[in-house]
Amino acid sequence: MADNSFSDGVPSDSLEAAKNASNTEKLTDQVMQNPQVLAALQERLDSVSHTPSSYIETLPKAVKRRINALKQLQVKCAHIEAKFYEEVHDLERKYAALYQPLFDKRREFITGDVEPTDEESEWHSENEEEDKLAGDMKNKVVIAEKEAATAEEPNPKGIPEFWFTIFRNVDMLSELVQEYDEPILKHLQDIKVKFSDPGQPMSFVLEFHFEPNDYFTNSVLTKTYKMKSEPDKADPFSFEGPEIVDCDGCTIDWKKGKNVTVKTIKKKQKHKGRGTVRTITKQVPNDSFFNFFSPLKASGDGESLDEDSEFTLASDFEIGHFFRERIVPRAVLYFTGEAIEDDDNFEEGEEGEEEELEGDEEGEDEDDAEINPKV
């Protein structure tokens, strides 16, 4: 059988490679002669070469020098903005003192220590006229039954489980609450926000006031959030206002056997030498809302936190901010659910507006292209 691996002293593999190279060159020539392909390549090159950083690099040194001067001005602006937020904090402190008498009266109504007057209890709903007409028709039929029902209707003290209901209504809080936390939270009577004193580092304290209960002896549990309102020296352009940088909890004086933040487990141990087995009990951490008062500490010694710890700390800061900005000032609306509905409607409105704008943009692409040659 003839050997076809050589032809005229040239290996067949070399001939095949040369043939493939020739075909590749022809294909490349054909592609490069295609206007659409050339346009796509040019667009790709333009997008790479026209990035902001690459553009700055092409500028003369004199222009770069002036840009550096603008950055110096920007840093000074950031420091002025920090002072602005410090004065805002002073204003918050001032107006917190004006709000407090109203919040104190709110607590009295909630706990039942004070009964609101008829004038204080008067409230006009949006559907008041419709409700009134329907009520008048119904009253003509069931006056006697209504009077009897009113006589038998229970009249609990204050507004039972007011704050606990808020915890259940707000997803951010209900996710933290375990079933065994619920009986404790039903003893919660008030939540207050206290701002740092003038001249002290910026911070605020959340105070959770409890009535006497079977779980702990504290009447108040506190959580302190420390804030910073100054540009970072390493990255001053990232400053966007005050931020929470750390937080401190408090010690809960649990009554015997009532600590829900730990659970007792039994574990068997076998002696290596004798082979005997013994059972030991140990306490391990347990999921609970009351871990809120034993927070992670932000790393201040140069060591970075792991990803899970950073997420936990960020979530803690978000919850503290939400208590301060939303829950405490608007408690009754979170109790009734009206604030939650408003939040949901606002989010849906944003999404709807975004979709509508996208639809408009799609419909106007052709006109935009005619008006603006850069598009």
Short mmCIF file of N, CA, C and O in Angstrom, two decimals, residues 151-243:
data_model
loop_
_atom_site.label_atom_id
_atom_site.label_comp_id
_atom_site.label_asym_id
_atom_site.label_seq_id
_atom_site.Cartn_x
_atom_site.Cartn_y
_atom_site.Cartn_z
N ALA A 151 -73.44 47.66 75.26
CA ALA A 151 -73.41 47.40 76.70
C ALA A 151 -72.53 46.20 77.02
O ALA A 151 -71.87 46.16 78.06
N GLU A 152 -72.51 45.23 76.11
CA GLU A 152 -71.72 44.03 76.36
C GLU A 152 -70.30 44.12 75.80
O GLU A 152 -69.47 43.27 76.09
N GLU A 153 -70.00 45.12 74.96
CA GLU A 153 -68.71 45.21 74.31
C GLU A 153 -67.59 45.43 75.33
O GLU A 153 -67.70 46.29 76.20
N PRO A 154 -66.52 44.66 75.24
CA PRO A 154 -65.41 44.84 76.19
C PRO A 154 -64.71 46.18 75.99
O PRO A 154 -64.69 46.71 74.88
N ASN A 155 -64.19 46.71 77.03
CA ASN A 155 -63.49 48.00 76.97
C ASN A 155 -62.11 47.83 77.60
O ASN A 155 -61.90 48.16 78.77
N PRO A 156 -61.16 47.29 76.83
CA PRO A 156 -59.82 47.06 77.40
C PRO A 156 -59.14 48.38 77.72
O PRO A 156 -59.51 49.44 77.22
N LYS A 157 -58.11 48.29 78.51
CA LYS A 157 -57.36 49.49 78.90
C LYS A 157 -56.44 49.91 77.76
O LYS A 157 -55.68 49.10 77.22
N GLY A 158 -56.50 51.20 77.42
CA GLY A 158 -55.60 51.73 76.39
C GLY A 158 -55.77 51.06 75.05
O GLY A 158 -56.88 50.71 74.63
N ILE A 159 -54.66 50.85 74.35
CA ILE A 159 -54.65 50.15 73.05
C ILE A 159 -53.77 48.92 73.21
O ILE A 159 -52.53 49.00 73.16
N PRO A 160 -54.37 47.76 73.43
CA PRO A 160 -53.57 46.56 73.72
C PRO A 160 -52.63 46.20 72.57
O PRO A 160 -52.96 46.34 71.40
N GLU A 161 -51.44 45.77 72.95
CA GLU A 161 -50.44 45.23 72.01
C GLU A 161 -50.13 46.21 70.88
O GLU A 161 -49.90 45.82 69.73
N PHE A 162 -50.10 47.49 71.20
CA PHE A 162 -49.88 48.52 70.19
C PHE A 162 -48.55 48.32 69.47
O PHE A 162 -48.49 48.17 68.25
N TRP A 163 -47.45 48.32 70.22
CA TRP A 163 -46.12 48.23 69.60
C TRP A 163 -45.87 46.84 69.03
O TRP A 163 -45.23 46.69 67.98
N PHE A 164 -46.40 45.82 69.70
CA PHE A 164 -46.24 44.46 69.18
C PHE A 164 -46.91 44.32 67.81
O PHE A 164 -46.38 43.67 66.90
N THR A 165 -48.06 44.98 67.64
CA THR A 165 -48.76 44.95 66.35
C THR A 165 -47.92 45.61 65.27
O THR A 165 -47.88 45.14 64.12
N ILE A 166 -47.22 46.68 65.61
CA ILE A 166 -46.33 47.34 64.65
C ILE A 166 -45.22 46.38 64.23
O ILE A 166 -44.89 46.28 63.04
N PHE A 167 -44.67 45.66 65.19
CA PHE A 167 -43.62 44.68 64.86
C PHE A 167 -44.16 43.65 63.88
O PHE A 167 -43.45 43.23 62.95
N ARG A 168 -45.41 43.22 64.07
CA ARG A 168 -45.98 42.22 63.16
C ARG A 168 -46.26 42.81 61.78
O ARG A 168 -46.16 42.11 60.77
N ASN A 169 -46.63 44.09 61.74
CA ASN A 169 -47.01 44.71 60.47
C ASN A 169 -45.82 45.03 59.57
O ASN A 169 -45.94 45.02 58.34
N VAL A 170 -44.68 45.32 60.17
CA VAL A 170 -43.51 45.77 59.41
C VAL A 170 -42.61 44.57 59.12
O VAL A 170 -42.08 43.95 60.05
N ASP A 171 -42.43 44.25 57.86
CA ASP A 171 -41.65 43.06 57.48
C ASP A 171 -40.24 43.09 58.06
O ASP A 171 -39.72 42.07 58.52
N MET A 172 -39.61 44.26 58.01
CA MET A 172 -38.23 44.37 58.49
C MET A 172 -38.11 43.94 59.95
O MET A 172 -37.09 43.39 60.36
N LEU A 173 -39.15 44.17 60.74
CA LEU A 173 -39.13 43.82 62.16
C LEU A 173 -39.67 42.41 62.40
O LEU A 173 -39.13 41.66 63.22
N SER A 174 -40.73 42.05 61.69
CA SER A 174 -41.34 40.74 61.93
C SER A 174 -40.37 39.61 61.61
O SER A 174 -40.46 38.52 62.20
N GLU A 175 -39.44 39.86 60.67
CA GLU A 175 -38.45 38.83 60.33
C GLU A 175 -37.53 38.53 61.51
O GLU A 175 -36.94 37.44 61.57
N LEU A 176 -37.39 39.47 62.43
CA LEU A 176 -36.50 39.28 63.58
C LEU A 176 -37.19 38.60 64.75
O LEU A 176 -36.53 38.08 65.65
N VAL A 177 -38.52 38.64 64.75
CA VAL A 177 -39.29 38.19 65.91
C VAL A 177 -39.59 36.70 65.82
O VAL A 177 -40.18 36.23 64.84
N GLN A 178 -39.20 35.97 66.86
CA GLN A 178 -39.51 34.55 66.97
C GLN A 178 -40.79 34.38 67.80
O GLN A 178 -41.22 35.30 68.50
N GLU A 179 -41.36 33.21 67.72
CA GLU A 179 -42.61 32.97 68.44
C GLU A 179 -42.46 33.20 69.93
O GLU A 179 -43.34 33.76 70.60
N TYR A 180 -41.30 32.82 70.49
CA TYR A 180 -41.09 32.98 71.93
C TYR A 180 -40.75 34.42 72.31
O TYR A 180 -40.71 34.76 73.49
N ASP A 181 -40.51 35.29 71.31
CA ASP A 181 -40.32 36.72 71.60
C ASP A 181 -41.66 37.44 71.81
O ASP A 181 -41.72 38.48 72.47
N GLU A 182 -42.71 36.90 71.21
CA GLU A 182 -43.99 37.61 71.16
C GLU A 182 -44.55 37.94 72.53
O GLU A 182 -44.98 39.08 72.76
N PRO A 183 -44.60 36.99 73.48
CA PRO A 183 -45.15 37.35 74.80
C PRO A 183 -44.38 38.48 75.49
O PRO A 183 -44.96 39.25 76.25
N ILE A 184 -43.08 38.59 75.18
CA ILE A 184 -42.27 39.64 75.80
C ILE A 184 -42.60 40.98 75.16
O ILE A 184 -42.78 41.99 75.86
N LEU A 185 -42.69 41.00 73.84
CA LEU A 185 -42.96 42.26 73.13
C LEU A 185 -44.35 42.82 73.44
O LEU A 185 -44.59 44.01 73.26
N LYS A 186 -45.24 41.98 73.91
CA LYS A 186 -46.56 42.47 74.29
C LYS A 186 -46.50 43.36 75.53
O LYS A 186 -47.46 44.07 75.84
N HIS A 187 -45.37 43.34 76.23
CA HIS A 187 -45.17 44.21 77.40
C HIS A 187 -44.50 45.52 77.02
O HIS A 187 -44.26 46.36 77.89
N LEU A 188 -44.17 45.71 75.74
CA LEU A 188 -43.52 46.95 75.29
C LEU A 188 -44.53 48.09 75.30
O LEU A 188 -45.59 48.01 74.68
N GLN A 189 -44.20 49.17 76.00
CA GLN A 189 -45.13 50.28 76.17
C GLN A 189 -44.77 51.52 75.37
O GLN A 189 -45.63 52.35 75.07
N ASP A 190 -43.49 51.67 75.02
CA ASP A 190 -43.09 52.88 74.30
C ASP A 190 -41.71 52.69 73.70
O ASP A 190 -40.90 51.89 74.19
N ILE A 191 -41.45 53.42 72.62
CA ILE A 191 -40.11 53.50 72.03
C ILE A 191 -39.80 54.97 71.85
O ILE A 191 -40.59 55.71 71.27
N LYS A 192 -38.65 55.39 72.33
CA LYS A 192 -38.25 56.79 72.25
C LYS A 192 -36.92 56.92 71.52
O LYS A 192 -36.11 55.98 71.51
N VAL A 193 -36.70 58.10 70.93
CA VAL A 193 -35.41 58.43 70.32
C VAL A 193 -34.82 59.59 71.09
O VAL A 193 -35.48 60.61 71.28
N LYS A 194 -33.58 59.44 71.52
CA LYS A 194 -32.87 60.51 72.22
C LYS A 194 -31.63 60.89 71.41
O LYS A 194 -30.83 60.01 71.06
N PHE A 195 -31.48 62.18 71.12
CA PHE A 195 -30.33 62.65 70.35
C PHE A 195 -29.20 63.06 71.29
O PHE A 195 -29.42 63.44 72.44
N SER A 196 -27.97 62.99 70.77
CA SER A 196 -26.80 63.34 71.57
C SER A 196 -26.86 64.82 71.96
O SER A 196 -27.43 65.65 71.27
N ASP A 197 -26.27 65.14 73.11
CA ASP A 197 -26.26 66.51 73.62
C ASP A 197 -25.37 67.41 72.77
O ASP A 197 -24.45 66.92 72.08
N PRO A 198 -25.61 68.71 72.82
CA PRO A 198 -24.74 69.65 72.07
C PRO A 198 -23.28 69.50 72.49
O PRO A 198 -22.96 69.33 73.67
N GLY A 199 -22.41 69.53 71.51
CA GLY A 199 -20.98 69.42 71.79
C GLY A 199 -20.48 67.99 71.89
O GLY A 199 -19.27 67.75 71.93
N GLN A 200 -21.40 67.01 71.94
CA GLN A 200 -21.02 65.61 72.00
C GLN A 200 -20.96 65.00 70.61
O GLN A 200 -21.58 65.52 69.67
N PRO A 201 -20.21 63.91 70.43
CA PRO A 201 -20.19 63.25 69.11
C PRO A 201 -21.61 62.89 68.66
O PRO A 201 -22.46 62.53 69.49
N MET A 202 -21.85 62.99 67.38
CA MET A 202 -23.19 62.75 66.84
C MET A 202 -23.62 61.31 67.08
O MET A 202 -22.90 60.36 66.74
N SER A 203 -24.81 61.14 67.66
CA SER A 203 -25.35 59.81 67.93
C SER A 203 -26.82 59.93 68.28
O SER A 203 -27.34 61.04 68.46
N PHE A 204 -27.49 58.79 68.36
CA PHE A 204 -28.86 58.77 68.89
C PHE A 204 -29.07 57.45 69.62
O PHE A 204 -28.40 56.45 69.35
N VAL A 205 -30.01 57.47 70.56
CA VAL A 205 -30.29 56.31 71.39
C VAL A 205 -31.75 55.91 71.20
O VAL A 205 -32.65 56.76 71.26
N LEU A 206 -31.99 54.63 70.97
CA LEU A 206 -33.34 54.09 70.97
C LEU A 206 -33.63 53.52 72.34
O LEU A 206 -32.85 52.71 72.85
N GLU A 207 -34.72 53.95 72.95
CA GLU A 207 -35.12 53.46 74.27
C GLU A 207 -36.41 52.64 74.13
O GLU A 207 -37.42 53.14 73.63
N PHE A 208 -36.37 51.39 74.57
CA PHE A 208 -37.53 50.52 74.55
C PHE A 208 -38.03 50.37 75.98
O PHE A 208 -37.36 49.77 76.83
N HIS A 209 -39.20 50.93 76.26
CA HIS A 209 -39.75 50.94 77.62
C HIS A 209 -40.73 49.78 77.80
O HIS A 209 -41.69 49.64 77.03
N PHE A 210 -40.50 48.98 78.83
CA PHE A 210 -41.32 47.81 79.11
C PHE A 210 -42.02 47.95 80.47
O PHE A 210 -41.45 48.51 81.42
N GLU A 211 -43.22 47.43 80.55
CA GLU A 211 -43.89 47.32 81.84
C GLU A 211 -43.29 46.13 82.59
O GLU A 211 -42.63 45.28 81.99
N PRO A 212 -43.49 46.04 83.91
CA PRO A 212 -42.97 44.89 84.65
C PRO A 212 -43.46 43.58 84.03
O PRO A 212 -44.62 43.46 83.64
N ASN A 213 -42.55 42.62 83.91
CA ASN A 213 -42.89 41.36 83.25
C ASN A 213 -42.13 40.21 83.88
O ASN A 213 -41.30 40.41 84.78
N ASP A 214 -42.41 39.01 83.41
CA ASP A 214 -41.81 37.79 83.99
C ASP A 214 -40.50 37.41 83.33
O ASP A 214 -39.96 36.33 83.61
N TYR A 215 -39.96 38.26 82.43
CA TYR A 215 -38.82 37.85 81.63
C TYR A 215 -37.51 38.52 82.03
O TYR A 215 -36.46 37.87 82.06
N PHE A 216 -37.54 39.83 82.29
CA PHE A 216 -36.32 40.51 82.74
C PHE A 216 -36.72 41.65 83.67
O PHE A 216 -37.89 42.07 83.72
N THR A 217 -35.72 42.15 84.38
CA THR A 217 -35.99 43.18 85.40
C THR A 217 -35.82 44.59 84.85
O THR A 217 -36.26 45.55 85.50
N ASN A 218 -35.20 44.73 83.68
CA ASN A 218 -35.01 46.07 83.10
C ASN A 218 -36.36 46.71 82.80
O ASN A 218 -37.26 46.05 82.27
N SER A 219 -36.47 47.99 83.07
CA SER A 219 -37.66 48.73 82.64
C SER A 219 -37.41 49.39 81.28
O SER A 219 -38.36 49.70 80.55
N VAL A 220 -36.12 49.59 80.94
CA VAL A 220 -35.76 50.21 79.67
C VAL A 220 -34.57 49.45 79.07
O VAL A 220 -33.58 49.20 79.76
N LEU A 221 -34.68 49.10 77.79
CA LEU A 221 -33.56 48.54 77.04
C LEU A 221 -33.12 49.59 76.02
O LEU A 221 -33.95 50.25 75.41
N THR A 222 -31.80 49.75 75.86
CA THR A 222 -31.30 50.82 75.00
C THR A 222 -30.39 50.29 73.91
O THR A 222 -29.74 49.25 74.05
N LYS A 223 -30.37 51.03 72.82
CA LYS A 223 -29.45 50.75 71.70
C LYS A 223 -28.92 52.10 71.21
O LYS A 223 -29.70 52.98 70.82
N THR A 224 -27.61 52.27 71.27
CA THR A 224 -26.98 53.54 70.90
C THR A 224 -26.31 53.41 69.54
O THR A 224 -25.53 52.48 69.31
N TYR A 225 -26.63 54.34 68.65
CA TYR A 225 -26.03 54.36 67.31
C TYR A 225 -25.10 55.56 67.20
O TYR A 225 -25.53 56.70 67.37
N LYS A 226 -23.85 55.28 66.89
CA LYS A 226 -22.84 56.34 66.74
C LYS A 226 -22.75 56.73 65.27
O LYS A 226 -22.73 55.86 64.39
N MET A 227 -22.67 58.03 65.03
CA MET A 227 -22.70 58.53 63.66
C MET A 227 -21.46 59.37 63.35
O MET A 227 -20.78 59.85 64.27
N LYS A 228 -21.21 59.52 62.07
CA LYS A 228 -20.09 60.33 61.61
C LYS A 228 -20.59 61.24 60.50
O LYS A 228 -21.28 60.80 59.59
N SER A 229 -20.23 62.51 60.59
CA SER A 229 -20.61 63.45 59.53
C SER A 229 -19.37 64.22 59.10
O SER A 229 -19.23 65.42 59.33
N GLU A 230 -18.46 63.52 58.50
CA GLU A 230 -17.25 64.16 57.97
C GLU A 230 -16.71 63.31 56.82
O GLU A 230 -16.84 62.08 56.83
N PRO A 231 -16.17 63.94 55.83
CA PRO A 231 -15.63 63.19 54.68
C PRO A 231 -14.49 62.27 55.10
O PRO A 231 -13.69 62.61 55.97
N ASP A 232 -14.43 61.13 54.48
CA ASP A 232 -13.34 60.19 54.72
C ASP A 232 -12.07 60.76 54.10
O ASP A 232 -12.06 61.20 52.95
N LYS A 233 -11.00 60.76 54.87
CA LYS A 233 -9.74 61.32 54.36
C LYS A 233 -9.24 60.58 53.13
O LYS A 233 -8.67 61.18 52.22
N ALA A 234 -9.45 59.26 53.13
CA ALA A 234 -8.96 58.47 51.99
C ALA A 234 -9.86 58.58 50.78
O ALA A 234 -9.41 58.40 49.65
N ASP A 235 -11.15 58.90 50.99
CA ASP A 235 -12.09 58.98 49.88
C ASP A 235 -13.12 60.07 50.16
O ASP A 235 -14.30 59.79 50.40
N PRO A 236 -12.71 61.34 50.13
CA PRO A 236 -13.62 62.43 50.52
C PRO A 236 -14.80 62.60 49.58
O PRO A 236 -15.85 63.10 49.97
N PHE A 237 -14.66 62.16 48.32
CA PHE A 237 -15.75 62.36 47.35
C PHE A 237 -16.91 61.39 47.58
O PHE A 237 -17.97 61.54 46.95
N SER A 238 -16.76 60.42 48.44
CA SER A 238 -17.83 59.46 48.72
C SER A 238 -18.81 60.00 49.76
O SER A 238 -19.83 59.36 50.02
N PHE A 239 -18.52 61.16 50.34
CA PHE A 239 -19.37 61.69 51.42
C PHE A 239 -20.75 62.06 50.89
O PHE A 239 -20.89 62.80 49.91
N GLU A 240 -21.80 61.53 51.53
CA GLU A 240 -23.17 61.83 51.14
C GLU A 240 -24.03 62.19 52.35
O GLU A 240 -25.26 62.10 52.29
N GLY A 241 -23.40 62.56 53.44
CA GLY A 241 -24.15 62.92 54.63
C GLY A 241 -23.79 62.01 55.80
O GLY A 241 -22.93 61.13 55.69
N PRO A 242 -24.43 62.23 56.95
CA PRO A 242 -24.11 61.43 58.13
C PRO A 242 -24.37 59.95 57.89
O PRO A 242 -25.30 59.58 57.18
N GLU A 243 -23.55 59.12 58.48
CA GLU A 243 -23.73 57.68 58.39
C GLU A 243 -23.49 57.05 59.75
O GLU A 243 -22.70 57.55 60.56
#
